[in-house]
Short mmCIF file of C-alpha atoms and ligand atoms in Angstrom, two decimals:
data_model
loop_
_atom_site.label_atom_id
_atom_site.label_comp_id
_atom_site.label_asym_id
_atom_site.label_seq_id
_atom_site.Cartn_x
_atom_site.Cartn_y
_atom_site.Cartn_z
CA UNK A 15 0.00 0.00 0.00
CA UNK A 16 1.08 3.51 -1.15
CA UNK A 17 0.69 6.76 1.21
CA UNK A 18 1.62 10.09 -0.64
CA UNK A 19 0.97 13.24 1.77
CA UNK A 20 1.37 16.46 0.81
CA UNK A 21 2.21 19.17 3.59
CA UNK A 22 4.26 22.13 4.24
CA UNK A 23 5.85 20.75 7.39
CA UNK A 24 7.74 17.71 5.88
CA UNK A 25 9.54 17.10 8.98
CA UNK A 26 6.59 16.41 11.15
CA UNK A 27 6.18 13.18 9.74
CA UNK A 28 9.56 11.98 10.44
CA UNK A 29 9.76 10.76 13.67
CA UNK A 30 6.20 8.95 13.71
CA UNK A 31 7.69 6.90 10.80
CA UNK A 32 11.14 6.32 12.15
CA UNK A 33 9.76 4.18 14.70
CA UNK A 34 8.17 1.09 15.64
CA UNK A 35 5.72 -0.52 14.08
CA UNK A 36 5.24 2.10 10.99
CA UNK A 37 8.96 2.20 10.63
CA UNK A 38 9.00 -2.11 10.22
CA UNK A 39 6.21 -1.89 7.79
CA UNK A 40 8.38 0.63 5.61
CA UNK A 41 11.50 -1.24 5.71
CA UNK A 42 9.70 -4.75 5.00
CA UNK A 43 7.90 -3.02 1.69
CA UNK A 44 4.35 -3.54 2.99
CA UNK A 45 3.56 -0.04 3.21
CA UNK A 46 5.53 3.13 1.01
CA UNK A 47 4.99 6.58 2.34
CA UNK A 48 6.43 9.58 0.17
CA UNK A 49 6.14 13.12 1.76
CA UNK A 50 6.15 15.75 -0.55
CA UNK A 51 6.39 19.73 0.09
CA UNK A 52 3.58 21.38 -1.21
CA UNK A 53 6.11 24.44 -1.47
CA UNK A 54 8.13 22.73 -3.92
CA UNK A 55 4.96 24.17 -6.17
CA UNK A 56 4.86 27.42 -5.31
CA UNK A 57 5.67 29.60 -8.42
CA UNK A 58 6.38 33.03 -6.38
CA UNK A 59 9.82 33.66 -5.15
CA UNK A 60 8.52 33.21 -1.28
CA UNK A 61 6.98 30.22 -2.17
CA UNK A 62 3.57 30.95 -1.09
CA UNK A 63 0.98 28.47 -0.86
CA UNK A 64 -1.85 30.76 1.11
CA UNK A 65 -3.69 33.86 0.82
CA UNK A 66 -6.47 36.79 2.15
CA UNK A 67 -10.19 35.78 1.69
CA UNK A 68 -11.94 36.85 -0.50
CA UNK A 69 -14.68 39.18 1.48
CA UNK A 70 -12.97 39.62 4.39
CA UNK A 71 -12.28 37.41 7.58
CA UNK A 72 -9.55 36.14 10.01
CA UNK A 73 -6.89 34.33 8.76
CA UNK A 74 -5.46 33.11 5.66
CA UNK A 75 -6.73 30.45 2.87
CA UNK A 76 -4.70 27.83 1.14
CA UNK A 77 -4.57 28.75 -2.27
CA UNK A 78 -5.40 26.54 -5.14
CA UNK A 79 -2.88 26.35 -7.65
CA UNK A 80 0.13 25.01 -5.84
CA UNK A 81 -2.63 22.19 -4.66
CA UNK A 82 -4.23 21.23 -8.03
CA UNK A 83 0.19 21.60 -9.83
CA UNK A 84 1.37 19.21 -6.66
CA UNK A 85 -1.51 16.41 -7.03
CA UNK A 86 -0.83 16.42 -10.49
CA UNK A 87 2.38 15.81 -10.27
CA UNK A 88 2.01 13.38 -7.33
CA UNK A 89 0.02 11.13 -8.92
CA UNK A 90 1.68 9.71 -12.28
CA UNK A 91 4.50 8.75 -9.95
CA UNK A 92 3.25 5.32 -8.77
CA UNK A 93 0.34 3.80 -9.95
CA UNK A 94 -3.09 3.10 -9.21
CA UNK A 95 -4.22 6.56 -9.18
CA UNK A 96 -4.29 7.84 -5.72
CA UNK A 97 -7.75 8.18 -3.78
CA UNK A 98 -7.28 11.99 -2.87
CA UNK A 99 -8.34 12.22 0.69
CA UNK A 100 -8.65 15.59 2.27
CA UNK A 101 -7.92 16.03 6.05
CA UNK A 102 -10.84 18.56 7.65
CA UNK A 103 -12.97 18.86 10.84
CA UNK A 104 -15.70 18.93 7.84
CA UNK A 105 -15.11 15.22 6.80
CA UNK A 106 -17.04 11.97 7.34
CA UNK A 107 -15.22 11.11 10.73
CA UNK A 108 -12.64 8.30 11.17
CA UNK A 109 -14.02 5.13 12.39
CA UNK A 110 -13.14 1.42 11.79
CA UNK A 111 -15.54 1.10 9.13
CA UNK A 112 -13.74 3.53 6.91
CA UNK A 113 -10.12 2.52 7.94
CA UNK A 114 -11.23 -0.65 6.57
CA UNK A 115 -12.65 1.44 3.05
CA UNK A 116 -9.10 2.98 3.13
CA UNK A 117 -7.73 0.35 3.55
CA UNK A 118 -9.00 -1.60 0.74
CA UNK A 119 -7.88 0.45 -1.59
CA UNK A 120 -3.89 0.42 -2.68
CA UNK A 121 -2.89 4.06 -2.71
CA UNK A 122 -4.20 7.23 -1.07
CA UNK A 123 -2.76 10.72 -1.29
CA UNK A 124 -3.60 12.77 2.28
CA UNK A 125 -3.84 16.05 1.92
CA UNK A 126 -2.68 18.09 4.71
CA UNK A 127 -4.45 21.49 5.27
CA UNK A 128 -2.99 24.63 7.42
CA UNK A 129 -4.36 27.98 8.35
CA UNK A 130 -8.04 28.67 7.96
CA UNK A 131 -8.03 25.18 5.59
CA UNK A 132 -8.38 25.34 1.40
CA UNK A 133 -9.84 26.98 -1.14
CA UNK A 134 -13.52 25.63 -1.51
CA UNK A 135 -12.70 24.85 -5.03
CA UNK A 136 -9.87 22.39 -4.17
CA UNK A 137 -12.46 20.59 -2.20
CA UNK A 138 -14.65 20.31 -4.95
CA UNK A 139 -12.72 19.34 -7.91
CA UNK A 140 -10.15 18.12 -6.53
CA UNK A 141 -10.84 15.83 -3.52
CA UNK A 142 -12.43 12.44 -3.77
CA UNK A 143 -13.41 12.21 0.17
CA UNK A 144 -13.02 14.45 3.04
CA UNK A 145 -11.63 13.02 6.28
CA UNK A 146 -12.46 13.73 9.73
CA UNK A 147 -10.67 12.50 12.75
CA UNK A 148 -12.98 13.86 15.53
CA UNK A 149 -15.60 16.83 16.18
CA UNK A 150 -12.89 18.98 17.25
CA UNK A 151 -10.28 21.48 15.29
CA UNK A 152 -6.44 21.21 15.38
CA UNK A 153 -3.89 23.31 14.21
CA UNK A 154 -3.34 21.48 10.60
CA UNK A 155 -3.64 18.38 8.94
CA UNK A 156 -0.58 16.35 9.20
CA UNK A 157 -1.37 14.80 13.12
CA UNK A 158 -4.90 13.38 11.57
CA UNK A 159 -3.05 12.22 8.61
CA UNK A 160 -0.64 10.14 10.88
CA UNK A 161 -3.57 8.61 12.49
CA UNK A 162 -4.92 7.85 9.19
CA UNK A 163 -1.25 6.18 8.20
CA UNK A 164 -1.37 4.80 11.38
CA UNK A 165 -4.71 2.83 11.35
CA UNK A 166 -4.56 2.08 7.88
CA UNK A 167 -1.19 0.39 7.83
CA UNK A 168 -2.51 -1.80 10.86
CA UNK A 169 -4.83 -3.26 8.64
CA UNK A 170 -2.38 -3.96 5.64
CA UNK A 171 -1.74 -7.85 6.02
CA UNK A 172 1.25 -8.30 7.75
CA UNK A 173 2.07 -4.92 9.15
CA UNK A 174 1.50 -6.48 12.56
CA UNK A 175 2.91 -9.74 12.53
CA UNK A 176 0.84 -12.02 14.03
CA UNK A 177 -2.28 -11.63 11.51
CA UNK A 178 -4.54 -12.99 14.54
CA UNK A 179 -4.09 -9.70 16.88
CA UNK A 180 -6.32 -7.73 14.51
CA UNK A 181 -9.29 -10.06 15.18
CA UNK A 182 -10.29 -9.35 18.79
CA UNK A 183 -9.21 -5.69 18.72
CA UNK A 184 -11.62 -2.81 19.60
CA UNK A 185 -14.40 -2.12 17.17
CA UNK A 186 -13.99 -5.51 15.58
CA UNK A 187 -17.36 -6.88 15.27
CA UNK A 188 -18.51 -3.68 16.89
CA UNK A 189 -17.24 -5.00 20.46
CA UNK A 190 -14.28 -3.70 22.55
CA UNK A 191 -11.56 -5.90 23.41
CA UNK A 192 -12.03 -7.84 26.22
CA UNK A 193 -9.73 -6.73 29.55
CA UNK A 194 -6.14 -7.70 29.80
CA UNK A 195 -3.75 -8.73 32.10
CA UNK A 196 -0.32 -9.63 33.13
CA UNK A 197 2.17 -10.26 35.81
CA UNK A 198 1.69 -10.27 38.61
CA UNK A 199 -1.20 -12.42 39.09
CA UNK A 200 -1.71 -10.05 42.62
CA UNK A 201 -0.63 -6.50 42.51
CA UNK A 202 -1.26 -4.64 45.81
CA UNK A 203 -4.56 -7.34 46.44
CA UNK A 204 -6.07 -6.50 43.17
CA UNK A 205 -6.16 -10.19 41.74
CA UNK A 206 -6.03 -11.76 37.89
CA UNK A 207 -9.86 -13.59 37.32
CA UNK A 208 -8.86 -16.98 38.40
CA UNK A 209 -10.11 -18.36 34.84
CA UNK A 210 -7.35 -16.50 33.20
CA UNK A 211 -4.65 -18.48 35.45
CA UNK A 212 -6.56 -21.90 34.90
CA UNK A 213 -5.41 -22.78 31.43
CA UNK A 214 -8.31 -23.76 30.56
CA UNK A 215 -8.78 -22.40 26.81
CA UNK A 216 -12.63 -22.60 25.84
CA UNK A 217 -13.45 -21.41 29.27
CA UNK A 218 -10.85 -18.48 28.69
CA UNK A 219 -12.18 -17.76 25.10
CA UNK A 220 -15.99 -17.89 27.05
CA UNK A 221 -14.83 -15.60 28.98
CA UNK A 222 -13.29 -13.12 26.72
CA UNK A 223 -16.47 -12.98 24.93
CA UNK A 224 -18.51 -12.54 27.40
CA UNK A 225 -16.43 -9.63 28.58
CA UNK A 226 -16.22 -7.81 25.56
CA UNK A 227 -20.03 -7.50 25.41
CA UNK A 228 -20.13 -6.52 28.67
CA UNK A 229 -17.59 -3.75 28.44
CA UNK A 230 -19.28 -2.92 25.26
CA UNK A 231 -22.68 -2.31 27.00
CA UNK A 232 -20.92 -0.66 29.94
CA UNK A 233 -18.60 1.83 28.04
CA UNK A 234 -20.18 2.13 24.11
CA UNK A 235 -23.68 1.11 24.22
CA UNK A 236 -24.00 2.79 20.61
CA UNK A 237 -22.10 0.07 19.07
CA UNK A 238 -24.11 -3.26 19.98
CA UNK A 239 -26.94 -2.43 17.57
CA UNK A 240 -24.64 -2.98 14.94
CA UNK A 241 -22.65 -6.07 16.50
CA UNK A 242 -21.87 -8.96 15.43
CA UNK A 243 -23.79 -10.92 18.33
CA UNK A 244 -25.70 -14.63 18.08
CA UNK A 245 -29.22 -14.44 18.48
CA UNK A 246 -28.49 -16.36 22.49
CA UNK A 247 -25.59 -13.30 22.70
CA UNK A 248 -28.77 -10.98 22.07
CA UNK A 249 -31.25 -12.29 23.73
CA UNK A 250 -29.16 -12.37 26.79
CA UNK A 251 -28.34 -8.79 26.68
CA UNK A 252 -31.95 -7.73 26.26
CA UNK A 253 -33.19 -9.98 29.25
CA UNK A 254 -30.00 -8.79 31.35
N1 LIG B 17 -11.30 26.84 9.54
C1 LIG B 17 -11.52 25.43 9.42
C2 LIG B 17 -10.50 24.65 10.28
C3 LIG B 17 -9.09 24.77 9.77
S1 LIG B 17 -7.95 23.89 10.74
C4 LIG B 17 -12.95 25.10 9.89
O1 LIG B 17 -13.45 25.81 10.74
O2 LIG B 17 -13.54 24.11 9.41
C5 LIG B 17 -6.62 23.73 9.62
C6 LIG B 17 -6.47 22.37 8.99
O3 LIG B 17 -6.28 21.38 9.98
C7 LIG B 17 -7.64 21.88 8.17
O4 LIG B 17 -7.60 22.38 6.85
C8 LIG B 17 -7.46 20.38 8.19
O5 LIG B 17 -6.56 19.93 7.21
C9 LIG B 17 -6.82 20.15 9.56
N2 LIG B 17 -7.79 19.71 10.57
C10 LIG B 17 -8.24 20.42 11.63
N3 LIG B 17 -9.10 19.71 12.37
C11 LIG B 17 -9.20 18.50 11.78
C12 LIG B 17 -9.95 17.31 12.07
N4 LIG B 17 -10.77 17.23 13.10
N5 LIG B 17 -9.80 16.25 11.23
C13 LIG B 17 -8.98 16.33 10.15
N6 LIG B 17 -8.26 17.42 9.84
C14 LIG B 17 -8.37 18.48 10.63
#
């Protein structure tokens, strides 16, 4: 899978992807991520990618040319064509249904918006979805589109390693993860469930279950309409 962002602060994406597991999936080939400076198509000797409002207003507007000359460019350099995703506050928000849609697909191109955000026409002609990582406003684009990279990539098979920790994580099947644990089996008199220590692995798995629909009803009620419960998981929650 392909990332191509374009930003003017390059270097913000550095660390995130020198490390860990983003930094593995890079150097195995699994995932490519190519930062490019969106001042590199600025045509003015400052290299100016924003400007006033028109009619009047705080702050300053990215403009569109240096937007529509650097997509342009970006995308005949690998191929498929990129999915041109737009970070904004105005965007469907992130959720694992549409890390999943991103992640289906085998190249996007995150565009990374400062100051008051872009020229309106950018977002219509030149955007193919708008992405939203929460009902709040930060100061630019480039820490959503690391989540973005970030949640995407986990999803890439292989990017994690062992293919089987994606299946009982948060949100899959619309439940939570069940609770973990590890040594010690007491800390300060606050004990492991004994069924955890029994070795016993269907009553573990039972368990598990059991505890993510709990903690699903407890902490994220919205989620179990959509679940993937039995009919018995159901009807149990509805008589409990
Ligand atoms: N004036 C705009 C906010 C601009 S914030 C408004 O009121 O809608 C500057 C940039 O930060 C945006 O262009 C966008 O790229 C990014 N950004 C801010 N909040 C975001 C969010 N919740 N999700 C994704 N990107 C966001």
């Amino acid at each position: 899978m392909r990332f191509d962002v374009l930003t003017i602060f390059p270097r913000i994406f550095e660390s995130p992807l020198d490390e860990t597991i983003l930094r593995r999936a890079i150097d195995s080939g699994l995932i490519e991520v190519a930062v490019h400076d969106l001042r590199a198509w600025a045509t003015d000797r400052h290299r100016t990618v924003d400007d006033y409002p028109f009619g009047g207003g705080a702050g300053m507007v990215m403009k569109p040319e240096p937007l529509f000359a650097a997509i342009e460019a970006i995308q005949p350099l690998a191929a498929p064509r990129a999915t041109v995703v737009l970070m904004s506050p105005q965007g469907r928000r992130l959720d694992h249904d549409l890390v999943g849609e991103l992640a289906a697909t085998e190249r996007l191109l995150l565009v990374c918006g400062r100051y008051e955000g872009v020229d309106e026409r950018v977002r219509e002609h030149l955007v193919d979805i708008e992405v939203s990582v929460g009902d709040f406003v930060v100061s630019g684009g480039e820490l959503p589109a690391l989540l973005v990279i970030d949640a995407v990539a986990r999803r890439v098979p292989g990017v994690l390693g062992g293919e089987t920790s994606l299946d009982e994580e948060s949100f899959e099947g619309g439940l939570l993860e069940y609770p973990q644990y590890t040594r010690p089996a007491d800390f300060r008199g606050w004990t492991v469930p004994d069924v955890l220590l029994s070795g016993h692995h269907a009553e573990i798995e039972k368990w598990r279950r059991a505890q993510r629909i709990a903690r699903t009803r407890a902490l994220r009620p919205d989620l179990l309409a959509a679940a993937d419960l039995t009919a018995a998981e159901r009807r149990a929650l509805e008589g409990g």
